Structure formats: structure tokens, C-alpha cells
XYZ file of C-alpha atoms in Angstrom:
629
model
C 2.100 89.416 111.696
C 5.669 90.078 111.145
C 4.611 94.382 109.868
C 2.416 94.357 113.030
C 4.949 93.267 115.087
C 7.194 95.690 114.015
C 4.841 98.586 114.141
C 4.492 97.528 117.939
C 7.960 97.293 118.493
C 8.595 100.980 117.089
C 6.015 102.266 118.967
C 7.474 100.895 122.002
C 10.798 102.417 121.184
C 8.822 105.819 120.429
C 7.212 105.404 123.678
C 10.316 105.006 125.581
C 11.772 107.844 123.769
C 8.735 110.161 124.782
C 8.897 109.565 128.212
C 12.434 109.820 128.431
C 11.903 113.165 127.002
C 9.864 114.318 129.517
C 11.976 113.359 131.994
C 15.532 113.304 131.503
C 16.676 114.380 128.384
C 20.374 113.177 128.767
C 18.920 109.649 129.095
C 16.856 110.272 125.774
C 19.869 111.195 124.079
C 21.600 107.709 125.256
C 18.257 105.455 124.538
C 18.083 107.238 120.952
C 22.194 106.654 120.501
C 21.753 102.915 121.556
C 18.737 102.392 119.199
C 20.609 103.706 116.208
C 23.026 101.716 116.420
C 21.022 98.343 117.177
C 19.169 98.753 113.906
C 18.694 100.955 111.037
C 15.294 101.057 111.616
C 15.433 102.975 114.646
C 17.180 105.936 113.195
C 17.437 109.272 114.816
C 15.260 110.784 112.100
C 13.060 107.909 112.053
C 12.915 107.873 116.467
C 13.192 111.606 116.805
C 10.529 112.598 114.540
C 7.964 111.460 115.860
C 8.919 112.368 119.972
C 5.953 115.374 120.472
C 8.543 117.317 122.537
C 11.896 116.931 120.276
C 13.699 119.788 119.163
C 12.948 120.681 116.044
C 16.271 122.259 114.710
C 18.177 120.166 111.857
C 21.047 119.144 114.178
C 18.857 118.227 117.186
C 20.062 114.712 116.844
C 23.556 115.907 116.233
C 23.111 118.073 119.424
C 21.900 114.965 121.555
C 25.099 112.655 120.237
C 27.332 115.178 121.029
C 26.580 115.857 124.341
C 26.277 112.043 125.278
C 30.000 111.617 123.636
C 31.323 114.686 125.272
C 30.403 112.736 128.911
C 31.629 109.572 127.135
C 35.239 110.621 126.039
C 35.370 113.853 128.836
C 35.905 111.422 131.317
C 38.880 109.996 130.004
C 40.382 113.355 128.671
C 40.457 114.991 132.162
C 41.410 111.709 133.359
C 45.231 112.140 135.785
C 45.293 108.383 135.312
C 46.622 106.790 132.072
C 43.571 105.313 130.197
C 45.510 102.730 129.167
C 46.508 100.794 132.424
C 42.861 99.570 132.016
C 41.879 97.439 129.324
C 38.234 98.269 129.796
C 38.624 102.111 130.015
C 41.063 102.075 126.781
C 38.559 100.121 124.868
C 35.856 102.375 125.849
C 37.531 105.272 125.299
C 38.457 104.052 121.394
C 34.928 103.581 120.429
C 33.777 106.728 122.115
C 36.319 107.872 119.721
C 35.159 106.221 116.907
C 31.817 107.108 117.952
C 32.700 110.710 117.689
C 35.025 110.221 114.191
C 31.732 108.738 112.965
C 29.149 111.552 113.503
C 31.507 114.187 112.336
C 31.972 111.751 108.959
C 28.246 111.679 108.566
C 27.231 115.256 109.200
C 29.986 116.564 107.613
C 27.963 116.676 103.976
C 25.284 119.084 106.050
C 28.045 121.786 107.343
C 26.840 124.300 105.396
C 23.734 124.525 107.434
C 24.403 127.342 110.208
C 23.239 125.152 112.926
C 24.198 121.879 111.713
C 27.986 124.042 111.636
C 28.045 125.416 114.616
C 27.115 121.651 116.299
C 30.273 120.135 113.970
C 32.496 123.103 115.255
C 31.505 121.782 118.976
C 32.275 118.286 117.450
C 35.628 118.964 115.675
C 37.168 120.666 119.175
C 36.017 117.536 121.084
C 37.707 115.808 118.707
C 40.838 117.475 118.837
C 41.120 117.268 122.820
C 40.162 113.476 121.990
C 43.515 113.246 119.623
C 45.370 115.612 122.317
C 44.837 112.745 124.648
C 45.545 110.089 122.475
C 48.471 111.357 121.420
C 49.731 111.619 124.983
C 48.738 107.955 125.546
C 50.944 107.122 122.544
C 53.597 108.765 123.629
C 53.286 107.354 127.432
C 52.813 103.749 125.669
C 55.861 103.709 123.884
C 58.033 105.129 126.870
C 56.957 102.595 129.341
C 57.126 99.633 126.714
C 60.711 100.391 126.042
C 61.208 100.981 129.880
C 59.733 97.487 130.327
C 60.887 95.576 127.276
C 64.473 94.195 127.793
C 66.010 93.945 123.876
C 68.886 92.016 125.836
C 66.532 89.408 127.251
C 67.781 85.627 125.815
C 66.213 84.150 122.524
C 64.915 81.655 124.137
C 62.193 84.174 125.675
C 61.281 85.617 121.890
C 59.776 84.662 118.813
C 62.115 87.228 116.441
C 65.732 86.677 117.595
C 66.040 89.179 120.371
C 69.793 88.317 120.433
C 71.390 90.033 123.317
C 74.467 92.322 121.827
C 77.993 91.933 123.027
C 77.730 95.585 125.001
C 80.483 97.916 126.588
C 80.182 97.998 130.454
C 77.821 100.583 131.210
C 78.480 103.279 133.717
C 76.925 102.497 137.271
C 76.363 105.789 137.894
C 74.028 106.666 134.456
C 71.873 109.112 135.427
C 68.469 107.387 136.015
C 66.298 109.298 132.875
C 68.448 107.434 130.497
C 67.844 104.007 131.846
C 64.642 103.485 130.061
C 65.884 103.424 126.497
C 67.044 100.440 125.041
C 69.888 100.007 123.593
C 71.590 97.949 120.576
C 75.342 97.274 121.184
C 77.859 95.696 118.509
C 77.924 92.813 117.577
C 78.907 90.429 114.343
C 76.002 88.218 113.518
C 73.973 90.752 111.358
C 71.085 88.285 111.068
C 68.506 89.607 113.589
C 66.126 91.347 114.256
C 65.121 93.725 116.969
C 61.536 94.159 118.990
C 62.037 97.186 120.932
C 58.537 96.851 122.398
C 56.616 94.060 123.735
C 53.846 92.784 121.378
C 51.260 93.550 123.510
C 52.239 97.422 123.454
C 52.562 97.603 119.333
C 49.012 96.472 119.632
C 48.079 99.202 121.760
C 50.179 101.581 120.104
C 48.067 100.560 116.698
C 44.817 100.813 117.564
C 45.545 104.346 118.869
C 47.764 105.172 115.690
C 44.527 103.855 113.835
C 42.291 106.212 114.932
C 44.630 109.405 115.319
C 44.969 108.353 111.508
C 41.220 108.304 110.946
C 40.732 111.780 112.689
C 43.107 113.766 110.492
C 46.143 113.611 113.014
C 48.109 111.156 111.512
C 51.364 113.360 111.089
C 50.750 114.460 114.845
C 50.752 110.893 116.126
C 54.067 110.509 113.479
C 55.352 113.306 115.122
C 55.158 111.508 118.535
C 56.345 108.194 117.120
C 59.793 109.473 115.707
C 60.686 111.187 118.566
C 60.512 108.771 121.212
C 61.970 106.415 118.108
C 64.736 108.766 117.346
C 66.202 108.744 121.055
C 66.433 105.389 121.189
C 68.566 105.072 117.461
C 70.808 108.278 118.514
C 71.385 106.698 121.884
C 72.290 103.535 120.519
C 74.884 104.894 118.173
C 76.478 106.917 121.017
C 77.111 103.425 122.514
C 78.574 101.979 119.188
C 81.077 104.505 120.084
C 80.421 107.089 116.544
C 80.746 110.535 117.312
C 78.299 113.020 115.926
C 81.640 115.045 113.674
C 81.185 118.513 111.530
C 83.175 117.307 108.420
C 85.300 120.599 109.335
C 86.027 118.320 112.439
C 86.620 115.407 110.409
C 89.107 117.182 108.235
C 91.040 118.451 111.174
C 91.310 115.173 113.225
C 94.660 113.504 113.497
C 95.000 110.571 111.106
C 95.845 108.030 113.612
C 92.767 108.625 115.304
C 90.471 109.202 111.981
C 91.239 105.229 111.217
C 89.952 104.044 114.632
C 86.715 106.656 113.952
C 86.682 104.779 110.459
C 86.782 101.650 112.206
C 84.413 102.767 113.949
C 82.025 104.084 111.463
C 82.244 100.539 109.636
C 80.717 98.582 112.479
C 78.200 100.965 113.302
C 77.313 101.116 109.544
C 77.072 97.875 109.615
C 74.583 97.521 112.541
C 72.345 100.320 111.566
C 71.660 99.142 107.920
C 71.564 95.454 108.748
C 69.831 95.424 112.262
C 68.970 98.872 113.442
C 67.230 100.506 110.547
C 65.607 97.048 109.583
C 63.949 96.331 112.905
C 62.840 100.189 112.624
C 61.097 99.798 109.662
C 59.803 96.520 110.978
C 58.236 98.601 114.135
C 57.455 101.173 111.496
C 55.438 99.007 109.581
C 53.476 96.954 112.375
C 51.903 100.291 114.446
C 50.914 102.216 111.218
C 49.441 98.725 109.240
C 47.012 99.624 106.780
C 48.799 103.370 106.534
C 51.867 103.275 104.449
C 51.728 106.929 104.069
C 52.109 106.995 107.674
C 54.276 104.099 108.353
C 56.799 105.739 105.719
C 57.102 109.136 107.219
C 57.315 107.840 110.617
C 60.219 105.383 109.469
C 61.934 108.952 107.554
C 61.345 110.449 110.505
C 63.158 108.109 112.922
C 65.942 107.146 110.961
C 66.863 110.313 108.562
C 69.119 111.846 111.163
C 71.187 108.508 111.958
C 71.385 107.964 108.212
C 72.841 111.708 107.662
C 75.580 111.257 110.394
C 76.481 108.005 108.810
C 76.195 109.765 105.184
C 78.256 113.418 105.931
C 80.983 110.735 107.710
C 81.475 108.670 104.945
C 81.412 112.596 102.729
C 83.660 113.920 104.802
C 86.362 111.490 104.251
C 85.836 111.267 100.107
C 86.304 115.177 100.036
C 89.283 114.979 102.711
C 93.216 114.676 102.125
C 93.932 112.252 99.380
C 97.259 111.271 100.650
C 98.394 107.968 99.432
C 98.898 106.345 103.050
C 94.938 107.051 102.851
C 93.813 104.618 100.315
C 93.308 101.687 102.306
C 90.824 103.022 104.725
C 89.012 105.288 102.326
C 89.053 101.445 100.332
C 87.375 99.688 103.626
C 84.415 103.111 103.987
C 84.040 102.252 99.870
C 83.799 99.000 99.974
C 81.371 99.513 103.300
C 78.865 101.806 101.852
C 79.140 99.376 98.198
C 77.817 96.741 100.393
C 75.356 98.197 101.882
C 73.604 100.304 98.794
C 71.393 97.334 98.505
C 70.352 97.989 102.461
C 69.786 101.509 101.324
C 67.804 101.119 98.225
C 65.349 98.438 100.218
C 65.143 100.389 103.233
C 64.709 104.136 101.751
C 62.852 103.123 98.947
C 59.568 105.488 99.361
C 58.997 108.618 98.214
C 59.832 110.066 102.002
C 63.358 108.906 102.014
C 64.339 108.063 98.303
C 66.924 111.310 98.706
C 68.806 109.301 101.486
C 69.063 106.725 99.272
C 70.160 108.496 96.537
C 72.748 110.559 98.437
C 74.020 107.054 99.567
C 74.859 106.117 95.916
C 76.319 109.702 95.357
C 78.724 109.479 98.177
C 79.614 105.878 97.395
C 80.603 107.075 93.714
C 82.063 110.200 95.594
C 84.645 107.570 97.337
C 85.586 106.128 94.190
C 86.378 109.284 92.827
C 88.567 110.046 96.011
C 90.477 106.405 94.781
C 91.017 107.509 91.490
C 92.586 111.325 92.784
C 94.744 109.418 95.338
C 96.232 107.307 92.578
C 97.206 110.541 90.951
C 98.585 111.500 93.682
C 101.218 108.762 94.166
C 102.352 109.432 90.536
C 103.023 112.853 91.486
C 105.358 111.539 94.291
C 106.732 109.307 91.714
C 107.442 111.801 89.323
C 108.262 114.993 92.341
C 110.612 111.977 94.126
C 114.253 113.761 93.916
C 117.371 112.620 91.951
C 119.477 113.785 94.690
C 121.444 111.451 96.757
C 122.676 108.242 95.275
C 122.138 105.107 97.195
C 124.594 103.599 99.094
C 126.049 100.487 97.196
C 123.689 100.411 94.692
C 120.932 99.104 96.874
C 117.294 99.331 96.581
C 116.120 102.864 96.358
C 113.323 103.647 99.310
C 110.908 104.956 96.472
C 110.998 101.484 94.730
C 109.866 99.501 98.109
C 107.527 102.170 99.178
C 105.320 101.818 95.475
C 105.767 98.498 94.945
C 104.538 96.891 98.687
C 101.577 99.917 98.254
C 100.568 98.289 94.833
C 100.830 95.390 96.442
C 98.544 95.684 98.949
C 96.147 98.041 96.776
C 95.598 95.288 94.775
C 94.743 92.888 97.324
C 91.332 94.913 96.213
C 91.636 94.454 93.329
C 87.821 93.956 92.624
C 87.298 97.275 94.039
C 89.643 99.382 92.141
C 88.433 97.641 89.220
C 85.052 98.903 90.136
C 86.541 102.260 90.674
C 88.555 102.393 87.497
C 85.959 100.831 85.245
C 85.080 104.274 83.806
C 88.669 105.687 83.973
C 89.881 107.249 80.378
C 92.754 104.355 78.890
C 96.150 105.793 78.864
C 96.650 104.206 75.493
C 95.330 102.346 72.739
C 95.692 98.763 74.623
C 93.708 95.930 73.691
C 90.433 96.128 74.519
C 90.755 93.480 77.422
C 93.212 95.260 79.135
C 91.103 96.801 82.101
C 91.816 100.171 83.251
C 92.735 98.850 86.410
C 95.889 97.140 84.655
C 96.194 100.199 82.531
C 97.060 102.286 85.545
C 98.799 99.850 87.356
C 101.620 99.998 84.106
C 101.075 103.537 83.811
C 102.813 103.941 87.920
C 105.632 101.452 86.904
C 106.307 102.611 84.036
C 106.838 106.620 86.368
C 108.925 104.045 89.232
C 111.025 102.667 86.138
C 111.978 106.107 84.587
C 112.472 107.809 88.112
C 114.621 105.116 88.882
C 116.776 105.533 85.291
C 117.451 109.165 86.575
C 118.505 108.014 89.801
C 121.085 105.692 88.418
C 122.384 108.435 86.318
C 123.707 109.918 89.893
C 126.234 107.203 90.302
C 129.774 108.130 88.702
C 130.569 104.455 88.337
C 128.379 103.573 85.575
C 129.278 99.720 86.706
C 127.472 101.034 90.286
C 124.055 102.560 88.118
C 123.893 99.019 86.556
C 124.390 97.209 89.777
C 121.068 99.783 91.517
C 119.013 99.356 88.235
C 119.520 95.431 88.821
C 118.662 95.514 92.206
C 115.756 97.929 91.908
C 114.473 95.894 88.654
C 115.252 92.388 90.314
C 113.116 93.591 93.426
C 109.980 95.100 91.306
C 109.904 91.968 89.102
C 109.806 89.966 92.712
C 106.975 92.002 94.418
C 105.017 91.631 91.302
C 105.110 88.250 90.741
C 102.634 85.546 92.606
C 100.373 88.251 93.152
C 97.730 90.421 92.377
C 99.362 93.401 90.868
C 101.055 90.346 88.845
C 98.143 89.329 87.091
C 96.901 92.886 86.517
C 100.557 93.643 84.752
C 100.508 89.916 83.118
C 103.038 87.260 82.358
C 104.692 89.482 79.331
C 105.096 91.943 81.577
C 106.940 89.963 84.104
C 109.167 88.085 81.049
C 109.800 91.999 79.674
C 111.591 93.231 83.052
C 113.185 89.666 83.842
C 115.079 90.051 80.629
C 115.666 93.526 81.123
C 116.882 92.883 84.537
C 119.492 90.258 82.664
C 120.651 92.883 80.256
C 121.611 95.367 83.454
C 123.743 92.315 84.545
C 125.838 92.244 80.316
C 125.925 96.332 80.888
C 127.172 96.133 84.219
C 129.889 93.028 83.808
C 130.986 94.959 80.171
C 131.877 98.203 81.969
C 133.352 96.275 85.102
C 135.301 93.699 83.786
C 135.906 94.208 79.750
C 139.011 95.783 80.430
C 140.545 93.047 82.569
C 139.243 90.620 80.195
C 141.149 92.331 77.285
C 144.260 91.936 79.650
C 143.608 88.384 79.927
C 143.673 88.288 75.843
C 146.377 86.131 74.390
C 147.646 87.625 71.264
C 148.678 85.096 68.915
C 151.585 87.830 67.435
C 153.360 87.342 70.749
C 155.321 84.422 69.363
C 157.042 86.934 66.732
C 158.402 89.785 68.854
C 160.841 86.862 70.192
C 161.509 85.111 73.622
C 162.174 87.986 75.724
C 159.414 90.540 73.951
C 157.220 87.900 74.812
C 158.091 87.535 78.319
C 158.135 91.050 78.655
C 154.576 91.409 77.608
C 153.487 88.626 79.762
C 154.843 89.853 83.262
C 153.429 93.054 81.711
C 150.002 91.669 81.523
C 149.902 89.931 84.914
C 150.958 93.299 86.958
C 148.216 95.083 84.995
C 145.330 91.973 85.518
C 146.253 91.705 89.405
C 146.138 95.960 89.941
C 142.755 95.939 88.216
C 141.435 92.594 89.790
C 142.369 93.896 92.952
C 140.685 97.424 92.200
C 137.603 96.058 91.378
C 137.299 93.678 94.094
C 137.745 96.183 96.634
C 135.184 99.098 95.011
C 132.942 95.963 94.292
C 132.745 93.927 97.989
C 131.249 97.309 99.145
C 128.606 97.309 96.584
C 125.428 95.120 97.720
C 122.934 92.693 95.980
C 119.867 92.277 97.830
C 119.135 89.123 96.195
C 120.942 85.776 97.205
C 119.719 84.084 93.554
C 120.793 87.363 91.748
C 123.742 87.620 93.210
C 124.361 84.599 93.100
C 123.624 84.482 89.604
C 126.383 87.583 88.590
C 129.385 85.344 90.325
C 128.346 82.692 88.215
C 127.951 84.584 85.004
C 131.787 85.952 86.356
C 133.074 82.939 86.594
C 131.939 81.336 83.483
C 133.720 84.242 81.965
C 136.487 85.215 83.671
C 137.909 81.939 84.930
C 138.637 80.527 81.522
C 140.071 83.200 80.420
C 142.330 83.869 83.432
C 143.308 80.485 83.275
C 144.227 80.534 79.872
C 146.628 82.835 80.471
C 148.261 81.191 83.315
C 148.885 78.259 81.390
C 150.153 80.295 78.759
C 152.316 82.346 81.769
C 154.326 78.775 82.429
C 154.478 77.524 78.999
C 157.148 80.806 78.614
C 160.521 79.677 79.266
C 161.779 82.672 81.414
C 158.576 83.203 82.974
C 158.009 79.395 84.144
C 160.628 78.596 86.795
C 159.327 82.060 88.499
C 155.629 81.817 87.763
C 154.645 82.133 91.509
C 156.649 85.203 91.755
C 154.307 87.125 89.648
C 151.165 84.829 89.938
C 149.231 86.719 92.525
C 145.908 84.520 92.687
C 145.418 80.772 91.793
C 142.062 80.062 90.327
C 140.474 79.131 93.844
C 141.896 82.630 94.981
C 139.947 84.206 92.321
C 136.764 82.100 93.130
C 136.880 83.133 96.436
C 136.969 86.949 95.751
C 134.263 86.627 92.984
C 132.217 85.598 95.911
C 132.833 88.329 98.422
C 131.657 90.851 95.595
C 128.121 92.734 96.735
C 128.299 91.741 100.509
C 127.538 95.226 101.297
C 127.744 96.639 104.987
C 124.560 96.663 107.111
C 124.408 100.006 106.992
C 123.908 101.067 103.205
C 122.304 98.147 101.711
C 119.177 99.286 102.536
C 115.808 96.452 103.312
C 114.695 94.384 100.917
C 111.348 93.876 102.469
């Protein structure tokens, strides 16, 4: 019952198809269309071949599906209306669509039959004005989604953190074609993510990217995606504030305003990688699902340009002037682009992009390289620094405050220029421990230390050179300790050249005060040469000690010691020398019979006196004492 029942029914359905022949053949073609696709068992072939009055040429079916698709998706393509402000009309149109995708799949195989060709060359053009129109409804889609879809609307309203960003005021008068792309403004929380189009439209935009895919115009609908993609990224870094620079600009602009474009640079670095780029791929990934090939692309596509301006900055500034006063902000784009290699290698990971990531990493080791030249740089000043005029008092030398507050704050990143010296040739054989870091931190002090021993070698006083070398040594050893650049150097270091700074303080009291000290001498023989002789030698002594006390004191209250504790520390070590001695010989001055009834006529200073001018020594004048900042 079930065969006869069957037979009947296909009978029917040949019946229908008969008479429809006869008398409109456009409504045979749809009857034969709709019974091929209810069941297999009403095929064309199996329908068609047995209608008296069919056409009997191979691609007679073909001929009839063709012409009922071409009024099916016609319709739409000469459409002035957007298909897609109906849900009905864009859903018919897509399976018309994939109607038509379908029967050029399946005749495809039979092409090399002349009429079964010429049919497929009818289908492939139809085709084509289908994608032509798809592609325009694509690119309407995503321009009215991101005129529509407000990126700054409150979280509340979204399910992916559409946080609104802390924006510049916007011009009132912005001409009115530029209103309709959103924009992403700085901000600091880097945790978001952006949907630049409702959900609804991605949807849309799918389906359609789905079948241009499926009809061999994948790269076209790409095409179309990165553009209208692209405006929105370069539009949103014109509102971070980065400029689109030559590096020939780069190189020429002033420094002062290169840091704020550096400044600059960072945030929007930050925001692209972290946010931008991330919510691209994101997009990327949700039109073109189930086509990485496409998805990729369209992701290069969109993003490659924003990624090169950020790239040739960052290149422009490694290859620029390596001036020391340049370190720190070519540290902060380093350390920026370090930080964000791992954004770089997630986000350009495909074989599309790969080059931007590996141009990342190139420039970022480019930077370090630019660290390292700078650092010979600043011992070329060192060394070039002239031994020309001698500094007032003995004070600090500018060179010596300029290097040491730069190492200073160099080495506040210090992890970084250990990262940038880690493969820097050892300037000697150094324990292995030593990093190279430390290495050339000594390596610059060690250039400051022997500039500085030429310098002194200006002063004619040699008492003055040891008075500058103490300064100068006191103030390094100071800078360097409790810090950074301290650790790097190391405790020894800092014991070395706070004994060394001691010895400048024997040297300089030896060639000061050695001489009035041998005044001060008592020589036992004095007894011998008699009364007067003795006398005599005495009053002798005194004249001589209070010309050369008074000599010194004056040359010396000019001189300056930076250093309260070090100075503080000389009068002591003066006094612990010179006031025993000196009184000594006072007492020795009254014991003498014809000196001691007239003691205070040749006495000059008591021992208070003498305390008192010990401690005007190195006072300095405000003017030649230089900073010790």
C-alpha cells in the first residue's frame, strides 16, 4: 500500500508539473523548485523527465532554477530600499542566495558541457550582482550600527563593560559626516572591552559575511569590513591626541614638545593594545565565526595601519638623538612597548600580522640598544668635560652633581637597564655575579673620579685640590648611598671611597698645617743654648705660629665644605691635633723666665681664640660654593 501510494503521489506531482507546462512555464519552474526541495524523491531529473513537453537540453532544469532565482534575488538587487530594514525581505533574500550558491555548487562538476556552461556563466554573473549587493548591505549595516550604537552609553545598559571614556570636549561645530563614528577616549582602567555595534547588527553583519564567504567574495566583504573598521580606530587615535609624524618629523621636533608627544604616545599605546585592538579582534572574530582565514585578514586589515604609526613612533625615537637628558623618556617608550609585547604576540599572532608582531619585538630591542649608546654617550661628556676653570673654594664641581643625580635617577630603573645591559660585553674580569648593569655603573665613576683628579690638579694650593677632591668624593659617596645605584656599586664600594674620602682629609691637613705644627714643636735642646737663646727662640716661634695661623685662616674661611658632618669632622680632626700641641707650647711660653711676666704681649690667641677660628674655616661665600643638591 505504502509503493502504491507513492506511485500515486508522483504521478500527482507529474501531473501538476504537466499542466503547469502547458500553461505557464515560470510557474513549472517554481512547482519543480519547491518539490526538490520537499523531498529527494521529487528530483528535477526524476519530475522533469517524465513532463511530455520539457526541454530536453542537459541544463533544462538548471535553466528553469535560474530564471526563478533571477526573479527571486532581482528584486532585491534593483531594490533603492535597504533589504535589510526588513527582517522578512533580508531573510528571503539570504536563502535566495543560498539558493543560488547551491545550484552553482551542484552543477559546477557538469561545466564542461557547452550548455550546462553557458547556463553557470548566467549563474555566476547573478551571483556576483547578488555579492555586489550584499556587500553594499554590509557596508550600510555597519555605518548605521555605529551611527546608532553609543560606546559611551553607561554599563549598566551592557553586558561587556561598555565603560564610557573620560573624553576631551568635543567641538560643537564638528562637521556632521563625522558624527557617526564612535569614538574611544583615554582613560586608565584598561580592563574593558568595547562593542562598537549593537548585537543585533553583528548578527546581521554575519549572516551576510557568511554567505559573501561561501560565494568566493570573502576578501571583498574583508575589504568592506576594514574600511569602515579602520575609520573608526584612526579617528579614535586623532582624539587620544597622537599625531600621524614622518620620523624625519620626529627627528626635527623640539625636545620639549617630543616628551609631551611621548607622553602622549604612552597612553594611546596603552589604549590601543589593551582596549582598542582587543575589542577589534573581538568584533573581528564574532562577524567572520567559523572563517578564521577571514576573521584574521579583516582584523590585519583594520588594525595594521594604527599599529605602524604606533611602531615607526616608538622607531623614530630609538634611531633619534641619544643625548643623555634623553634617557628617561626613551626608558618610559622601552619600558611601554616591554609591557605590551605580550599584547602584541596575542593579538598579531596569525600568519596575516605575525610581521607586526615581530617588528614590535625588533623595535623594543631597538630601544634598548638606543639605552646602551646613550650611556656611551655620557662617558664621552665625562671624559670631553674640560680641566679648565678651577672651582671656586674647592666646592663641588657641576660635572660631579650632574652624573651622580642622573645615575641616580637612571637607576630608579634599575630592572630595566638590567634588562638592557644583560647582553652588554663586561668591562673586566669581575665575578661572575657582578651584573653588567653594576659593571657600567663603576665603569662611569670610575671616568667622574679620574676627571675629577685632573680637575684638582688646576688648583695651585695643593691644600685647595684636597679640600675639592673631599668635597666632590664626600658628595658621590652621599648620592650613592641608600639607593639604587648603591646597591648596584655595593657596600665595598661605598667603604673604598669613604676611606678614600678620609685620606683627602690627612693629605689636605699635612700640606695645610704640618708646617705650623713643626713651629709648635718643642725641642728638648732648647734648655742648652741658655736662658736668653731660649727665649729668643721662643718669641721666635710664636711670631712665626701667629703669621702662619693667621695666613691660613684667612685663605681657608674662603674655602667651602658642602657638608655640615664633613666639615664638621676636619675642625675636629684640627683640633685634636693642633690644640695640644699649641697648648703645649704656651705652657712651655710661661714656664720661661723672661718670657712669663710678658706672655700676653706676644700671645696672640688663647685656646678658645683658636677654637673659634678653626670653626670659621670652609664657610665659603654664597656665591662660589656652588649647590650641593
Amino acid at each position: 500500500m505504502a509503493e502504491n501510494g507513492e506511485e500515486k503521489l508522483l504521478a500527482m506531482a507529474r501531473h501538476i508539473a504537466k499542466t503547469l507546462g502547458h500553461n505557464n512555464n515560470n510557474m513549472a519552474d517554481d512547482i519543480l523548485q519547491i518539490f526538490s526541495n520537499f523531498d529527494g524523491r521529487f528530483s528535477r531529473e526524476n519530475l522533469s523527465g517524465k513532463v511530455p513537453d520539457s526541454d530536453p537540453r542537459p541544463c533544462a532544469v538548471l535553466d528553469h532554477s535560474l530564471k526563478s532565482l533571477d526573479r527571486r534575488i532581482s528584486h532585491y538587487v534593483s531594490s533603492d530600499h535597504p533589504i535589510w530594514a526588513d527582517s522578512a525581505d533580508s531573510a528571503a533574500f539570504l536563502d535566495a542566495v543560498d539558493d543560488l550558491v547551491a545550484v552553482v555548487s551542484e552543477w559546477s562538476p557538469l561545466a564542461s558541457d557547452k550548455s550546462v556552461g553557458a547556463c553557470l556563466s548566467r549563474a555566476e554573473d547573478m551571483l556576483q550582482h547578488a555579492m555586489f549587493r550584499l556587500e553594499d548591505e554590509f557596508r550600510s549595516l555597519m555605518e548605521r550600527g555605529g551611527e546608532s550604537f553609543d560606546v559611551t552609553r553607561p554599563e549598566s545598559e551592557s553586558t561587556h563593560n561598555n565603560v564610557p571614556f573620560d573624553s576631551d570636549e568635543e567641538d560643537e561645530d564638528a562637521e556632521e559626516e563625522d558624527q557617526h563614528i564612535p569614538v574611544a577616549l583615554p582613560v586608565t582602567d584598561y580592563d574593558i572591552v568595547i562593542d562598537a555595534l549593537p548585537s543585533g547588527t553583528i548578527n546581521d553583519l554575519h549572516e551576510i559575511a557568511k554567505r559573501m564567504v561561501a560565494g568566493g567574495f570573502g576578501k571583498e566583504c574583508s575589504h568592506v569590513y576594514s574600511s569602515c573598521r579602520r575609520e573608526f580606530l584612526e579617528e579614535s587615535f586623532s582624539r587620544l591626541g597622537l599625531q600621524k609624524l614622518s620620523i624625519e618629523e620626529v627627528h626635527k621636533m623640539p625636545w620639549q614638545e617630543l616628551e609631551d608627544e611621548i607622553e602622549r604616545w604612552i597612553k594611546a599605546s596603552n589604549v590601543a593594545l589593551r582596549i582598542l585592538f582587543p575589542s577589534e579582534r573581538r568584533l573581528c572574530d564574532r562577524v567572520f565565526f567559523g572563517f578564521s582565514s577571514a576573521a584574521d585578514l579583516s582584523f590585519m586589515e583594520v588594525c595594521r595601519g594604527s599599529a605602524i604609526q604606533l611602531l615607526n613612533f616608538a622607531d623614530a625615537v630609538a634611531i633619534g638623538s641619544r643625548s643623555p637628558e634623553r634617557l628617561f623618556k626613551i626608558l618610559d617608550v622601552f619600558e611601554t612597548l616591554r609591557d605590551l609585547i605580550p599584547e602584541f604576540e596575542s593579538m598579531f599572532s596569525d600568519h596575516y600580522s605575525v610581521l607586526l608582531r615581530n617588528e614590535a619585538i625588533t623595535i623594543w630591542k631597538r630601544l634598548g640598544e638606543a639605552i646602551r649608546g646613550i650611556f656611551m654617550e655620557l662617558e664621552n661628556l665625562i671624559r670631553r668635560d674640560p680641566a679648565k676653570a678651577a672651582v671656586p673654594g674647592g666646592g663641588l664641581h657641576p660635572i660631579t652633581r650632574y652624573v651622580m643625580n642622573y645615575l641616580r635617577a637612571a637607576c630608579r630603573s634599575r630592572i630595566s637597564l638590567e634588562q638592557v645591559f644583560e647582553e652588554y660585553p663586561k668591562l673586566d674580569d669581575r665575578v661572575a655575579s657582578t651584573s653588567s648593569l653594576s659593571v657600567q655603573m663603576d665603569w662611569i665613576m670610575e671616568l667622574l673620579e679620574s676627571n675629577l683628579e685632573t680637575k684638582s690638579k688646576i688648583y695651585k694650593n695643593t691644600s685647595l685640590s684636597y679640600v675639592f677632591l673631599m668635597n666632590n668624593g664626600r658628595y658621590i659617596v652621599q648620592k650613592a648611598k641608600d639607593s639604587e645605584l648603591g646597591a648596584l656599586l655595593g657596600d665595598d664600594w661605598i667603604r673604598k671611597h669613604t676611606a678614600k674620602v678620609r685620606q683627602y682629609n690627612v693629605q689636605y691637613q699635612r700640606s695645610s698645617w704640618n708646617k705650623v705644627l713643626g713651629v709648635l714643636k718643642l725641642d728638648s735642646s732648647n734648655g742648652s743654648i741658655g736662658p736668653n737663646g731660649e727665649a729668643r727662640t721662643m718669641k721666635e716661634k710664636i711670631k712665626l705660629f701667629n703669621a702662619q695661623f693667621d695666613d691660613i685662616c684667612k685663605v681657608q674661611c674662603s674655602w667651602f665644605v658642602f657638608d655640615e658632618q664633613l666639615r664638621e669632622e676636619i675642625r675636629l680632626s684640627l683640633e685634636k691635633t693642633l690644640l695640644p700641641a699649641y697648648g703645649n707650647f704656651i705652657a712651655k711660653f710661661h714656664s720661661v723666665p723672661e718670657l712669663g711676666k710678658y706672655a700676653d704681649k706676644y700671645i696672640k690667641y688663647r685656646m678658645e681664640d683658636i677654637e673659634a677660628k678653626l670653626n670659621d674655616l670652609f664657610q665659603g661665600s654664597s656665591g662660589s660654593n656652588g649647590s650641593r643638591k
